[in-house]
Amino acid sequence: MSGNHSKGLTLIELLVVISLISIFVTVAVPSFKSLIHTNRIQTAANELRSVLLYARSEAVSRGVSVTVKAPTTTDWTGGLTVSTVKTPVMSAEVLRRYDTAGLAATGTNTTGSVDTVVFRPNGTLEKVVTIQVCSASDSSSTGKLLTLSTSGNIVMSDFTPSSLATGCS
């Protein structure tokens, strides 16, 4: 005769599995939250870089100055408008709009804060412009720094914000 073999888990086995799962979740959640913040910042910076490259490309291909305008100097990720500059011959034309929420970005140049970047018809800028993109709710996340040279080249690098992103600095 064979012995009684039960199918299933004992209470002890179930408690061990539940405790192991709770330990893994406790360790993984903070890391996952940080990963989400980092990915959101990277995505916003990449989209902002794409908008700036698009504006530069349109300035060169159309042979007119093109602006990228933010609602304020501290809101470079919300409500951006790319448009041509009004001239005596033609009126301004809105080319593209850009929007994202939950992140903050500030724009500066050598004379202070900026809310507009103007690409000349040859794709250049009058002054170097830097735009910082960081989390509005997590100052421990690494931000992205977009540096636009006078030649129109855009370089993206990491930076550590000193405070929550009201000023993103």
CSV table of C-alpha atoms in Angstrom, one decimal:
chain,number,residue,atom,x,y,z
A,1,MET,CA,0.0,0.0,0.0
A,2,SER,CA,1.1,3.4,-0.7
A,3,GLY,CA,1.0,6.3,1.8
A,4,ASN,CA,-1.3,9.2,1.8
A,5,HIS,CA,0.1,11.9,-0.5
A,6,SER,CA,-1.8,15.2,-0.3
A,7,LYS,CA,-1.8,17.6,-3.2
A,8,GLY,CA,-1.4,21.3,-2.5
A,9,LEU,CA,0.5,23.5,-0.1
A,10,THR,CA,0.8,23.4,3.7
A,11,LEU,CA,0.2,26.5,5.7
A,12,ILE,CA,3.9,26.8,6.5
A,13,GLU,CA,4.8,26.7,2.8
A,14,LEU,CA,2.2,29.3,2.0
A,15,LEU,CA,3.5,31.7,4.7
A,16,VAL,CA,7.1,31.3,3.4
A,17,VAL,CA,6.1,32.1,-0.1
A,18,ILE,CA,4.0,35.1,1.0
A,19,SER,CA,6.9,36.5,3.1
A,20,LEU,CA,9.4,36.1,0.2
A,21,ILE,CA,7.1,37.9,-2.1
A,22,SER,CA,6.6,40.8,0.4
A,23,ILE,CA,10.4,41.1,0.8
A,24,PHE,CA,10.9,41.3,-3.0
A,25,VAL,CA,8.1,43.8,-3.4
A,26,THR,CA,9.5,46.0,-0.6
A,27,VAL,CA,12.9,46.1,-2.3
A,28,ALA,CA,11.6,46.5,-5.8
A,29,VAL,CA,9.0,49.3,-5.5
A,30,PRO,CA,11.4,52.2,-4.6
A,31,SER,CA,13.7,51.2,-7.4
A,32,PHE,CA,10.9,50.9,-9.9
A,33,LYS,CA,9.6,54.4,-8.8
A,34,SER,CA,13.0,55.9,-9.5
A,35,LEU,CA,13.2,54.1,-12.8
A,36,ILE,CA,9.8,55.6,-13.8
A,37,HIS,CA,10.9,59.2,-12.9
A,38,THR,CA,14.2,58.7,-14.8
A,39,ASN,CA,12.4,57.4,-17.9
A,40,ARG,CA,9.9,60.3,-17.9
A,41,ILE,CA,12.7,62.8,-17.7
A,42,GLN,CA,14.6,61.1,-20.5
A,43,THR,CA,11.4,61.0,-22.7
A,44,ALA,CA,10.6,64.6,-22.1
A,45,ALA,CA,14.2,65.7,-22.8
A,46,ASN,CA,14.2,63.6,-26.0
A,47,GLU,CA,10.9,65.1,-27.1
A,48,LEU,CA,12.1,68.6,-26.4
A,49,ARG,CA,15.3,68.0,-28.3
A,50,SER,CA,13.2,66.7,-31.2
A,51,VAL,CA,11.1,69.8,-31.2
A,52,LEU,CA,14.2,72.0,-31.2
A,53,LEU,CA,15.8,70.0,-34.0
A,54,TYR,CA,12.5,70.3,-36.0
A,55,ALA,CA,12.5,74.1,-35.5
A,56,ARG,CA,16.1,74.3,-36.7
A,57,SER,CA,15.4,72.1,-39.7
A,58,GLU,CA,12.3,74.2,-40.6
A,59,ALA,CA,14.4,77.5,-40.3
A,60,VAL,CA,17.0,76.2,-42.7
A,61,SER,CA,14.5,74.5,-45.2
A,62,ARG,CA,12.1,77.5,-45.3
A,63,GLY,CA,14.9,80.2,-45.2
A,64,VAL,CA,13.1,82.1,-42.4
A,65,SER,CA,13.6,82.5,-38.7
A,66,VAL,CA,11.7,80.0,-36.6
A,67,THR,CA,10.9,80.3,-32.9
A,68,VAL,CA,10.2,77.8,-30.1
A,69,LYS,CA,8.2,79.6,-27.5
A,70,ALA,CA,7.4,78.4,-24.0
A,71,PRO,CA,4.6,79.8,-21.9
A,72,THR,CA,7.1,80.9,-19.2
A,73,THR,CA,10.8,80.6,-18.6
A,74,THR,CA,10.1,77.9,-16.0
A,75,ASP,CA,7.7,75.8,-18.2
A,76,TRP,CA,9.7,74.5,-21.1
A,77,THR,CA,7.8,71.2,-21.2
A,78,GLY,CA,4.2,72.5,-21.3
A,79,GLY,CA,2.5,74.3,-24.2
A,80,LEU,CA,5.5,74.9,-26.5
A,81,THR,CA,4.7,76.5,-29.8
A,82,VAL,CA,7.0,76.3,-32.9
A,83,SER,CA,6.3,79.0,-35.4
A,84,THR,CA,7.8,81.1,-38.2
A,85,VAL,CA,8.7,84.7,-37.4
A,86,LYS,CA,6.4,87.3,-38.9
A,87,THR,CA,8.0,89.4,-41.7
A,88,PRO,CA,6.8,92.2,-43.8
A,89,VAL,CA,6.2,89.7,-46.6
A,90,MET,CA,4.5,86.9,-44.7
A,91,SER,CA,2.6,86.4,-41.5
A,92,ALA,CA,3.7,84.0,-38.7
A,93,GLU,CA,2.7,80.4,-39.1
A,94,VAL,CA,2.3,77.9,-36.2
A,95,LEU,CA,4.2,74.7,-37.3
A,96,ARG,CA,3.8,72.5,-34.2
A,97,ARG,CA,2.6,72.4,-30.6
A,98,TYR,CA,4.2,70.3,-27.8
A,99,ASP,CA,2.8,69.5,-24.3
A,100,THR,CA,3.7,67.2,-21.4
A,101,ALA,CA,2.7,67.4,-17.7
A,102,GLY,CA,4.4,66.5,-14.4
A,103,LEU,CA,7.9,67.7,-15.3
A,104,ALA,CA,9.6,71.0,-15.1
A,105,ALA,CA,12.1,72.7,-17.3
A,106,THR,CA,13.8,76.1,-17.2
A,107,GLY,CA,15.6,78.0,-20.0
A,108,THR,CA,18.5,80.4,-19.6
A,109,ASN,CA,21.1,82.2,-21.7
A,110,THR,CA,24.0,84.5,-20.9
A,111,THR,CA,21.6,87.4,-20.1
A,112,GLY,CA,19.2,85.4,-17.8
A,113,SER,CA,16.0,83.4,-18.2
A,114,VAL,CA,14.5,82.8,-21.6
A,115,ASP,CA,11.1,81.6,-22.9
A,116,THR,CA,11.9,81.8,-26.6
A,117,VAL,CA,14.6,80.2,-28.8
A,118,VAL,CA,14.9,81.8,-32.3
A,119,PHE,CA,16.7,79.8,-35.0
A,120,ARG,CA,17.9,82.0,-37.8
A,121,PRO,CA,17.4,81.0,-41.5
A,122,ASN,CA,20.9,79.4,-41.4
A,123,GLY,CA,20.0,77.3,-38.3
A,124,THR,CA,22.2,79.3,-35.9
A,125,LEU,CA,21.3,81.1,-32.6
A,126,GLU,CA,22.3,84.5,-31.4
A,127,LYS,CA,23.3,83.2,-27.9
A,128,VAL,CA,24.0,79.9,-26.2
A,129,VAL,CA,20.8,78.6,-24.5
A,130,THR,CA,20.6,75.9,-21.8
A,131,ILE,CA,17.4,74.2,-20.8
A,132,GLN,CA,17.1,72.0,-17.7
A,133,VAL,CA,14.6,69.2,-17.6
A,134,CYS,CA,13.8,67.5,-14.3
A,135,SER,CA,11.1,66.0,-12.2
A,136,ALA,CA,8.6,68.3,-10.5
A,137,SER,CA,8.1,65.8,-7.6
A,138,ASP,CA,11.5,64.0,-7.1
A,139,SER,CA,14.6,66.1,-6.6
A,140,SER,CA,16.7,62.9,-6.3
A,141,SER,CA,16.2,62.0,-9.9
A,142,THR,CA,19.0,63.0,-12.3
A,143,GLY,CA,17.8,65.7,-14.7
A,144,LYS,CA,18.8,66.4,-18.3
A,145,LEU,CA,20.6,69.5,-19.5
A,146,LEU,CA,20.1,70.6,-23.1
A,147,THR,CA,22.7,73.0,-24.3
A,148,LEU,CA,22.1,74.8,-27.6
A,149,SER,CA,25.3,76.3,-29.0
A,150,THR,CA,25.3,79.4,-31.3
A,151,SER,CA,25.9,77.0,-34.2
A,152,GLY,CA,22.5,75.4,-33.5
A,153,ASN,CA,24.0,72.2,-32.2
A,154,ILE,CA,22.1,70.5,-29.3
A,155,VAL,CA,24.0,68.5,-26.7
A,156,MET,CA,22.2,66.6,-24.0
A,157,SER,CA,23.9,65.7,-20.7
A,158,ASP,CA,22.9,64.7,-17.1
A,159,PHE,CA,22.8,67.0,-14.1
A,160,THR,CA,21.7,66.7,-10.5
A,161,PRO,CA,19.0,69.3,-9.5
A,162,SER,CA,19.6,71.0,-6.2
A,163,SER,CA,15.9,71.3,-5.3
A,164,LEU,CA,12.5,70.4,-6.5
A,165,ALA,CA,11.9,71.6,-10.0
A,166,THR,CA,10.3,75.0,-9.4
A,167,GLY,CA,13.6,76.4,-10.7
A,168,CYS,CA,15.1,73.1,-11.7
A,169,SER,CA,18.6,74.4,-10.7
